[in-house]
Tab-separated table of C-alpha atoms in Angstrom:
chain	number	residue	atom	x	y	z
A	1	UNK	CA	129.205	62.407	48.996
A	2	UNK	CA	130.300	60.599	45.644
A	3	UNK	CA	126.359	61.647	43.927
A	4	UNK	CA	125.717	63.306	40.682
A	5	UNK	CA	123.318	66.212	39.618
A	6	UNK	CA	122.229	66.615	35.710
A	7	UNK	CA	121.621	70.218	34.785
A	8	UNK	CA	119.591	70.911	31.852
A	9	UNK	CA	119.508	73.647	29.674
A	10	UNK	CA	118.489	74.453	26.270
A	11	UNK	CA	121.400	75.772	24.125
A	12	UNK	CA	120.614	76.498	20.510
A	13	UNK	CA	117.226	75.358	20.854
A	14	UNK	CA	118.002	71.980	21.797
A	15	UNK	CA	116.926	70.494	25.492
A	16	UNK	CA	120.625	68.941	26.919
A	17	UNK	CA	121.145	67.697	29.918
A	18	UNK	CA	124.513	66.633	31.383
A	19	UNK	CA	125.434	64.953	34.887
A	20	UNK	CA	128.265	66.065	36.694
A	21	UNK	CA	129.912	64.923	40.057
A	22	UNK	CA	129.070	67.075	43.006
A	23	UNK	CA	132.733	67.870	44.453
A	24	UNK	CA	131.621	69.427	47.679
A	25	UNK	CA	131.736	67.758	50.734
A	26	UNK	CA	128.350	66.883	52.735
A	27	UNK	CA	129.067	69.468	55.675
A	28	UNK	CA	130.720	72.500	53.454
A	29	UNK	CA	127.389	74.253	52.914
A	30	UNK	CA	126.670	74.271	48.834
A	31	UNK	CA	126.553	71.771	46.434
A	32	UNK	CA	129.615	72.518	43.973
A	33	UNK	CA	130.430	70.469	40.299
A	34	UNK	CA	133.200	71.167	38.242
A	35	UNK	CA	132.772	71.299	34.282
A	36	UNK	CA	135.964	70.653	31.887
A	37	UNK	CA	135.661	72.311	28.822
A	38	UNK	CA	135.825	69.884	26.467
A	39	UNK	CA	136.074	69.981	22.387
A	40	UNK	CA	133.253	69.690	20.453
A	41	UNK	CA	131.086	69.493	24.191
A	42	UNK	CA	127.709	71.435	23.922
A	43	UNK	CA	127.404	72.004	27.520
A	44	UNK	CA	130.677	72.146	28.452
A	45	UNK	CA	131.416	74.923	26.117
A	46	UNK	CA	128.160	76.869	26.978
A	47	UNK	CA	129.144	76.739	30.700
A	48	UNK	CA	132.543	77.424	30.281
A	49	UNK	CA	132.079	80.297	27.533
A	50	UNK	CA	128.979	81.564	28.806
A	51	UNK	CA	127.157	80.809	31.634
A	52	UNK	CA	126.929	83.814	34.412
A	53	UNK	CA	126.151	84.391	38.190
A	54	UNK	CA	122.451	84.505	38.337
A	55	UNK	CA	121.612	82.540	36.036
A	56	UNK	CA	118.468	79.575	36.564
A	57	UNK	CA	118.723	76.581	35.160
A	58	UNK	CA	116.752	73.295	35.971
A	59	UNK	CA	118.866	70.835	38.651
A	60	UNK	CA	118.043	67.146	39.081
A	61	UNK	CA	117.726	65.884	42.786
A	62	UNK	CA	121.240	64.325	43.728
A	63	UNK	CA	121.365	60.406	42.543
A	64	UNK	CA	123.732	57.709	42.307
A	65	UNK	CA	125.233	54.698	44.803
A	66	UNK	CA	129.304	55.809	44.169
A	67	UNK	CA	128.849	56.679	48.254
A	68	UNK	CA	130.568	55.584	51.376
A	69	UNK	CA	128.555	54.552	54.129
A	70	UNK	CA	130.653	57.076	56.925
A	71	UNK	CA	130.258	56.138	60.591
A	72	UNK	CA	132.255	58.446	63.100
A	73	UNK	CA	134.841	56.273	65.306
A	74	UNK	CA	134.725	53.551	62.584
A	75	UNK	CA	138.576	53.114	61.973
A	76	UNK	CA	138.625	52.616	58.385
A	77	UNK	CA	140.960	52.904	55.514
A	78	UNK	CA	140.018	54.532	52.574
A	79	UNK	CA	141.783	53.533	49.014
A	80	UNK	CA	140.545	56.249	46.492
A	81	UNK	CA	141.767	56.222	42.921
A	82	UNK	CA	140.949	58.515	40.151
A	83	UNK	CA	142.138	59.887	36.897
A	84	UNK	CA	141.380	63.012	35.180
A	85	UNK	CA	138.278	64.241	35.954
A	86	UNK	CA	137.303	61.350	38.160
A	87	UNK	CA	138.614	63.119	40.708
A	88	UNK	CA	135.419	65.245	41.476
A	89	UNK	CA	133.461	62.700	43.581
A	90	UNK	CA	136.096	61.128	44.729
A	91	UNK	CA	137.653	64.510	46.329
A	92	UNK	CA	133.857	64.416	47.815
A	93	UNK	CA	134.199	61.307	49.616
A	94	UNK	CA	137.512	62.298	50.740
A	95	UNK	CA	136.633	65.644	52.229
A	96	UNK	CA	133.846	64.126	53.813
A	97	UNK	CA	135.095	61.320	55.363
A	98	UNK	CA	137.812	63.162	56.680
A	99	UNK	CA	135.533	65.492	58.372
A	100	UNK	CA	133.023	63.120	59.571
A	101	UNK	CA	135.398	60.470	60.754
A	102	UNK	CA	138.823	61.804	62.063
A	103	UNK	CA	139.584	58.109	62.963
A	104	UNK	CA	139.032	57.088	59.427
A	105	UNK	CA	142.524	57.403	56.775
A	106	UNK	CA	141.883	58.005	53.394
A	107	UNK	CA	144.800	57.386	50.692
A	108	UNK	CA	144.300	59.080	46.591
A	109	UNK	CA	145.512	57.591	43.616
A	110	UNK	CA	145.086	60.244	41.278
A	111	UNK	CA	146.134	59.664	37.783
A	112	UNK	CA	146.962	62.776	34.585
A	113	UNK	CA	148.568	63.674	31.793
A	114	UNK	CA	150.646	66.486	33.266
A	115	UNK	CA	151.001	68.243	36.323
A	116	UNK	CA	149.627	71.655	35.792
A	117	UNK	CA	146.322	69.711	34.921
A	118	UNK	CA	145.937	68.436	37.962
A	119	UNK	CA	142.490	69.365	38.772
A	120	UNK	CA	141.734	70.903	42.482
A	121	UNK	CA	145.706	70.672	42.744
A	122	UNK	CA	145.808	72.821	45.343
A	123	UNK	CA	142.578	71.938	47.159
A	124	UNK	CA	144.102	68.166	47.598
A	125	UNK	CA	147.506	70.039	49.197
A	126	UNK	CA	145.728	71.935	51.713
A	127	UNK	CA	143.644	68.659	52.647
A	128	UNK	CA	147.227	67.160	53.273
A	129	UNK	CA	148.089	69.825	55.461
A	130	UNK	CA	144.772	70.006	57.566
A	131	UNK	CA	144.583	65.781	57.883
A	132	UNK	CA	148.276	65.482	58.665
A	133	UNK	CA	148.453	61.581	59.185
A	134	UNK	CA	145.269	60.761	57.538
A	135	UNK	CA	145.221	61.846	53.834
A	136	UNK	CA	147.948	60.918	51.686
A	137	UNK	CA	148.462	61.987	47.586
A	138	UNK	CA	150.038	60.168	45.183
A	139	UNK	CA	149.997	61.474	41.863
A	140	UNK	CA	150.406	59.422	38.968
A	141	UNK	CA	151.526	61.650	35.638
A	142	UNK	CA	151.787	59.586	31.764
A	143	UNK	CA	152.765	62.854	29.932
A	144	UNK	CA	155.782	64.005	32.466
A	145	UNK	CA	159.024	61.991	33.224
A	146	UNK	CA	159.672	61.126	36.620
A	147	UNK	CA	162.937	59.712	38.695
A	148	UNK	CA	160.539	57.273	39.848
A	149	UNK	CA	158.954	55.105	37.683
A	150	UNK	CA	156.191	54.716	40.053
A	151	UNK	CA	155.011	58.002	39.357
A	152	UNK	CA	154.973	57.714	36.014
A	153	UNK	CA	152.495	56.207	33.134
A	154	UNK	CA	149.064	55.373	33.629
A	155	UNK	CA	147.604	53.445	36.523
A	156	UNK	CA	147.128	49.891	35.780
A	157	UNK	CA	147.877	46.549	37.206
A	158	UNK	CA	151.639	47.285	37.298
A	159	UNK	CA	151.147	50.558	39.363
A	160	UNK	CA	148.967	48.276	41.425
A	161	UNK	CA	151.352	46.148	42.421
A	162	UNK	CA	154.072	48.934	43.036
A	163	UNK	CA	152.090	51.029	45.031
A	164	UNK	CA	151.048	47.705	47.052
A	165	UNK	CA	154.428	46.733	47.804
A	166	UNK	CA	155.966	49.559	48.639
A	167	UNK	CA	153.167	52.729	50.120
A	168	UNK	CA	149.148	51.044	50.349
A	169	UNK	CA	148.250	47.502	51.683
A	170	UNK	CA	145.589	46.796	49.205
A	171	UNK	CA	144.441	43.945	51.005
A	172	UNK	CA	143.427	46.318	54.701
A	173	UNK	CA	141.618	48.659	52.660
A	174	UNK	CA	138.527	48.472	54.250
A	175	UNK	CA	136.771	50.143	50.745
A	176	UNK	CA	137.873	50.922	47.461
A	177	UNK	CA	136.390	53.344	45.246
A	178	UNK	CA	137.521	54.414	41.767
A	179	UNK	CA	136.159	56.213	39.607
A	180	UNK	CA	137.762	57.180	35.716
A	181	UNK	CA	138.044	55.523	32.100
A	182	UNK	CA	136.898	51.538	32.315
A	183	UNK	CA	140.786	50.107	31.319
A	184	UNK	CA	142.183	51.866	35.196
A	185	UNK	CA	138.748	50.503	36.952
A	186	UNK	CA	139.288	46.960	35.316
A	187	UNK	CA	142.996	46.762	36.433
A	188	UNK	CA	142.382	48.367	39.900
A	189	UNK	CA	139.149	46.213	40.665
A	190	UNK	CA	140.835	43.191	39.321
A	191	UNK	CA	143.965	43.333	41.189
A	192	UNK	CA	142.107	44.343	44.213
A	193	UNK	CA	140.004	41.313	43.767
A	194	UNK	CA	143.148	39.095	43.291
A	195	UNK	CA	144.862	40.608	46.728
A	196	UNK	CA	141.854	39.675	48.630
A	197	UNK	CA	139.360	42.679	48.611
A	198	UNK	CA	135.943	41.625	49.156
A	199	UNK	CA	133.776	43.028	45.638
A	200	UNK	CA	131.279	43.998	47.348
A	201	UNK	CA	133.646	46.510	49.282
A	202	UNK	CA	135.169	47.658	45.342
A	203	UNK	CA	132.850	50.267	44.605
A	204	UNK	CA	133.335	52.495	40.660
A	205	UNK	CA	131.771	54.776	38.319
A	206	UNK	CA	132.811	54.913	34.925
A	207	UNK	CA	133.366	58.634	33.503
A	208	UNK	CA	132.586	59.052	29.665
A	209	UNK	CA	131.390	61.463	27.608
A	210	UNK	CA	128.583	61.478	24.712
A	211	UNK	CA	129.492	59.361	21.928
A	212	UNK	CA	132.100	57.507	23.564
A	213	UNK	CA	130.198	54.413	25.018
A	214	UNK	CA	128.999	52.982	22.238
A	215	UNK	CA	125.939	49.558	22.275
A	216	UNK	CA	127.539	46.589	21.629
A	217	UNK	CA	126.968	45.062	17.898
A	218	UNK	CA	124.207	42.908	17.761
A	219	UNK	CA	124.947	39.620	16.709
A	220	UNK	CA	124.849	39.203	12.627
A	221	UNK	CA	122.278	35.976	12.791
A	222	UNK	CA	119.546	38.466	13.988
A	223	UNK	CA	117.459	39.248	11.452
A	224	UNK	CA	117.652	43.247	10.780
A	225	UNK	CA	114.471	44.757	11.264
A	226	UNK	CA	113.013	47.261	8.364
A	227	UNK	CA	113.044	51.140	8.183
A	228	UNK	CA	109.001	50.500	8.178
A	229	UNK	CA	108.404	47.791	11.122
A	230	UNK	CA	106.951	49.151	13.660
A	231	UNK	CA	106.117	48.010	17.494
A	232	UNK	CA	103.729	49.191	20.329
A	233	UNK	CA	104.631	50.609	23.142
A	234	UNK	CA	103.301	52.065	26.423
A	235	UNK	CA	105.033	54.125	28.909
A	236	UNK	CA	103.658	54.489	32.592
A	237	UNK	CA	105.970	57.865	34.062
A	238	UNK	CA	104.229	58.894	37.793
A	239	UNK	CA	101.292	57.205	36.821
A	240	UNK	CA	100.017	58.498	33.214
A	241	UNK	CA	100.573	55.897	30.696
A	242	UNK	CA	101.486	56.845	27.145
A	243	UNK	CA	101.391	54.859	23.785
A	244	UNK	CA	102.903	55.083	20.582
A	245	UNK	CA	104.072	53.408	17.723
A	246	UNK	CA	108.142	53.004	17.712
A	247	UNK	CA	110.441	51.911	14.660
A	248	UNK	CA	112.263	48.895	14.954
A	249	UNK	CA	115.626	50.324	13.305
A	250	UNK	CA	117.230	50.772	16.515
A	251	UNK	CA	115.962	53.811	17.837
A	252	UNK	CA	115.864	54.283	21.555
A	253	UNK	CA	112.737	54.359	23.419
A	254	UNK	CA	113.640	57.560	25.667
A	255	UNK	CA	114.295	59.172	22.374
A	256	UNK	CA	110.528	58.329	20.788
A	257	UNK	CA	109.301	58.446	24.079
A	258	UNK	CA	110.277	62.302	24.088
A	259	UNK	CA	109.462	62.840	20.951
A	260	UNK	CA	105.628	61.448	21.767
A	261	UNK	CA	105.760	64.306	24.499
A	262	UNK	CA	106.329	62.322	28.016
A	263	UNK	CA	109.048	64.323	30.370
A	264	UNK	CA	111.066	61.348	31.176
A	265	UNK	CA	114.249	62.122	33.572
A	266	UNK	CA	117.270	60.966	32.168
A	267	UNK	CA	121.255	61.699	32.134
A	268	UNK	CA	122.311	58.518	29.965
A	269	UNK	CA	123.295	60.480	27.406
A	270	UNK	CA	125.675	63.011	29.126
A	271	UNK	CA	127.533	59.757	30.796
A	272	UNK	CA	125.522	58.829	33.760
A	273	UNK	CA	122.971	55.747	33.697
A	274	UNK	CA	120.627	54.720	35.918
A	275	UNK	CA	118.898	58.000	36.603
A	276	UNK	CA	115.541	56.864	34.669
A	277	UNK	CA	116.023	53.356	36.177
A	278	UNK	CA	113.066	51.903	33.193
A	279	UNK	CA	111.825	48.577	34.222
A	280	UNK	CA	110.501	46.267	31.049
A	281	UNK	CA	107.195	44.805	32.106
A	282	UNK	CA	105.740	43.571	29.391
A	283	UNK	CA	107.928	42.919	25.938
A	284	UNK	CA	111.393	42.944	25.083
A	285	UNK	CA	113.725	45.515	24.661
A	286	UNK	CA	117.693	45.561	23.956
A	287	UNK	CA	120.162	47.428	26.033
């Protein structure tokens, strides 16, 4: 519960992969990911407008840490907060602890921009029926008013406090997880932090898209390297090393690495890091 698989396809002859959040509980039988259409999104689009039953694609094995460690009769309290569609592994965890661990609560701060875009709206109501006493919804909505200003905006360290004070003990929450845009992680992990939460019990991943995590500037007193400069480099992937020459104009080595023909896994650039987890042995590289 809480992984990612990247799917890859080839959509107007170009190889894309993207990494979604599996949505399914552990115990429900299939593994499930949701895919928001999104503007300008070459996947997204292609799976929305015209992917089919029956269809094969390549899957990645499951990866990432966003995971609760779930033991049954463990008595814990869950504080899950999400926004958009953050909400996929984080429904995971929830169905899954619920189901594994009856003795276990699990309370959802789930953050939008209106309420008929609530995704798995109704999914998340029938889970508070069935887990009567254990799951409880709030929902947190910045485009629609609300008589209570609680429930309305975006969820930040204000909403923090409020929903401390008056509906979730921050400080008993036995683990945190959050997963959405970096500004609600900061505020949520920081005001967790500054109730008393152990960090190593805040647990987040960050959700972006292509394009919108951007590498930090390099610092102007480093000397820009040349179109022409060139370095070596060598690749070891399951034990067959590759080398090749790579320009120094801030190209990335997955991309030359590709181009030099070695099948390196990857999901970096549809949002996810970590899958290829390289390890610099020799050199330097910047990240």
């Amino acid at each position: 519960a809480g992984q990612y698989l990247t799917l890859r396809e080839t959509i107007d002859g170009e190889d894309i992969r993207r990494s979604y959040s599996i949505s399914s509980g552990e115990n429900d039988g299939e593994l499930r990911v949701a895919i928001k259409k999104v503007d300008g999104g070459a996947f997204s689009t292609w799976a929305n407008d015209s992917l089919k039953a029956g269809h094969e694609m390549q899957v990645m094995t499951p990866m990432g840490n966003f995971c609760p460690e779930i033991t049954a009769g463990a008595k814990k309290r869950y504080l899950l907060v999400a926004a958009g569609s953050g909400i996929t592994p984080v429904i995971s965890i929830a169905r899954t602890v619920l189901e594994n661990d009856p003795t276990s609560e699990v309370n959802l701060i789930y953050g939008n921009r209106w309420f008929n875009t609530i995704i798995f709206r109704d999914a998340l109501e029938d889970m508070k029926d069935r887990y009567l006493g254990k799951f409880r919804v709030f929902h947190v909505l910045s485009a629609e008013p609300s008589d209570i200003s609680l429930f309305h905006g975006r969820i930040d360290d204000d909403k923090c406090r409020g929903f401390n004070s008056s509906f979730i003990d921050f400080k008993s929450m036995n683990e945190i997880f959050i997963c959405g845009p970096e500004p609600m992680i900061k505020a949520v992990s920081e005001f967790a932090e500054n109730v008393g939460v152990s960090k190593e019990n805040i647990h987040f991943e960050l959700f972006a898209s292509p394009g919108q995590i951007q590498p930090k500037a390099k610092a102007t007193s480093e000397t820009k390297a040349s179109s022409e400069e060139v370095c070596d480099v060598s690749v070891i992937f399951d034990g067959q090393e590759t080398s090749f020459k790579m320009p120094m104009n801030g190209m990335k080595v997955l991309d030359v690495a590709q181009r030099a023909g070695v099948d390196i896994p990857f999901s970096c650039k549809g949002g996810m890091c970590c899958t290829c987890r390289a390890h610099v042995s020799e050199g330097k590289a910047d990240m």
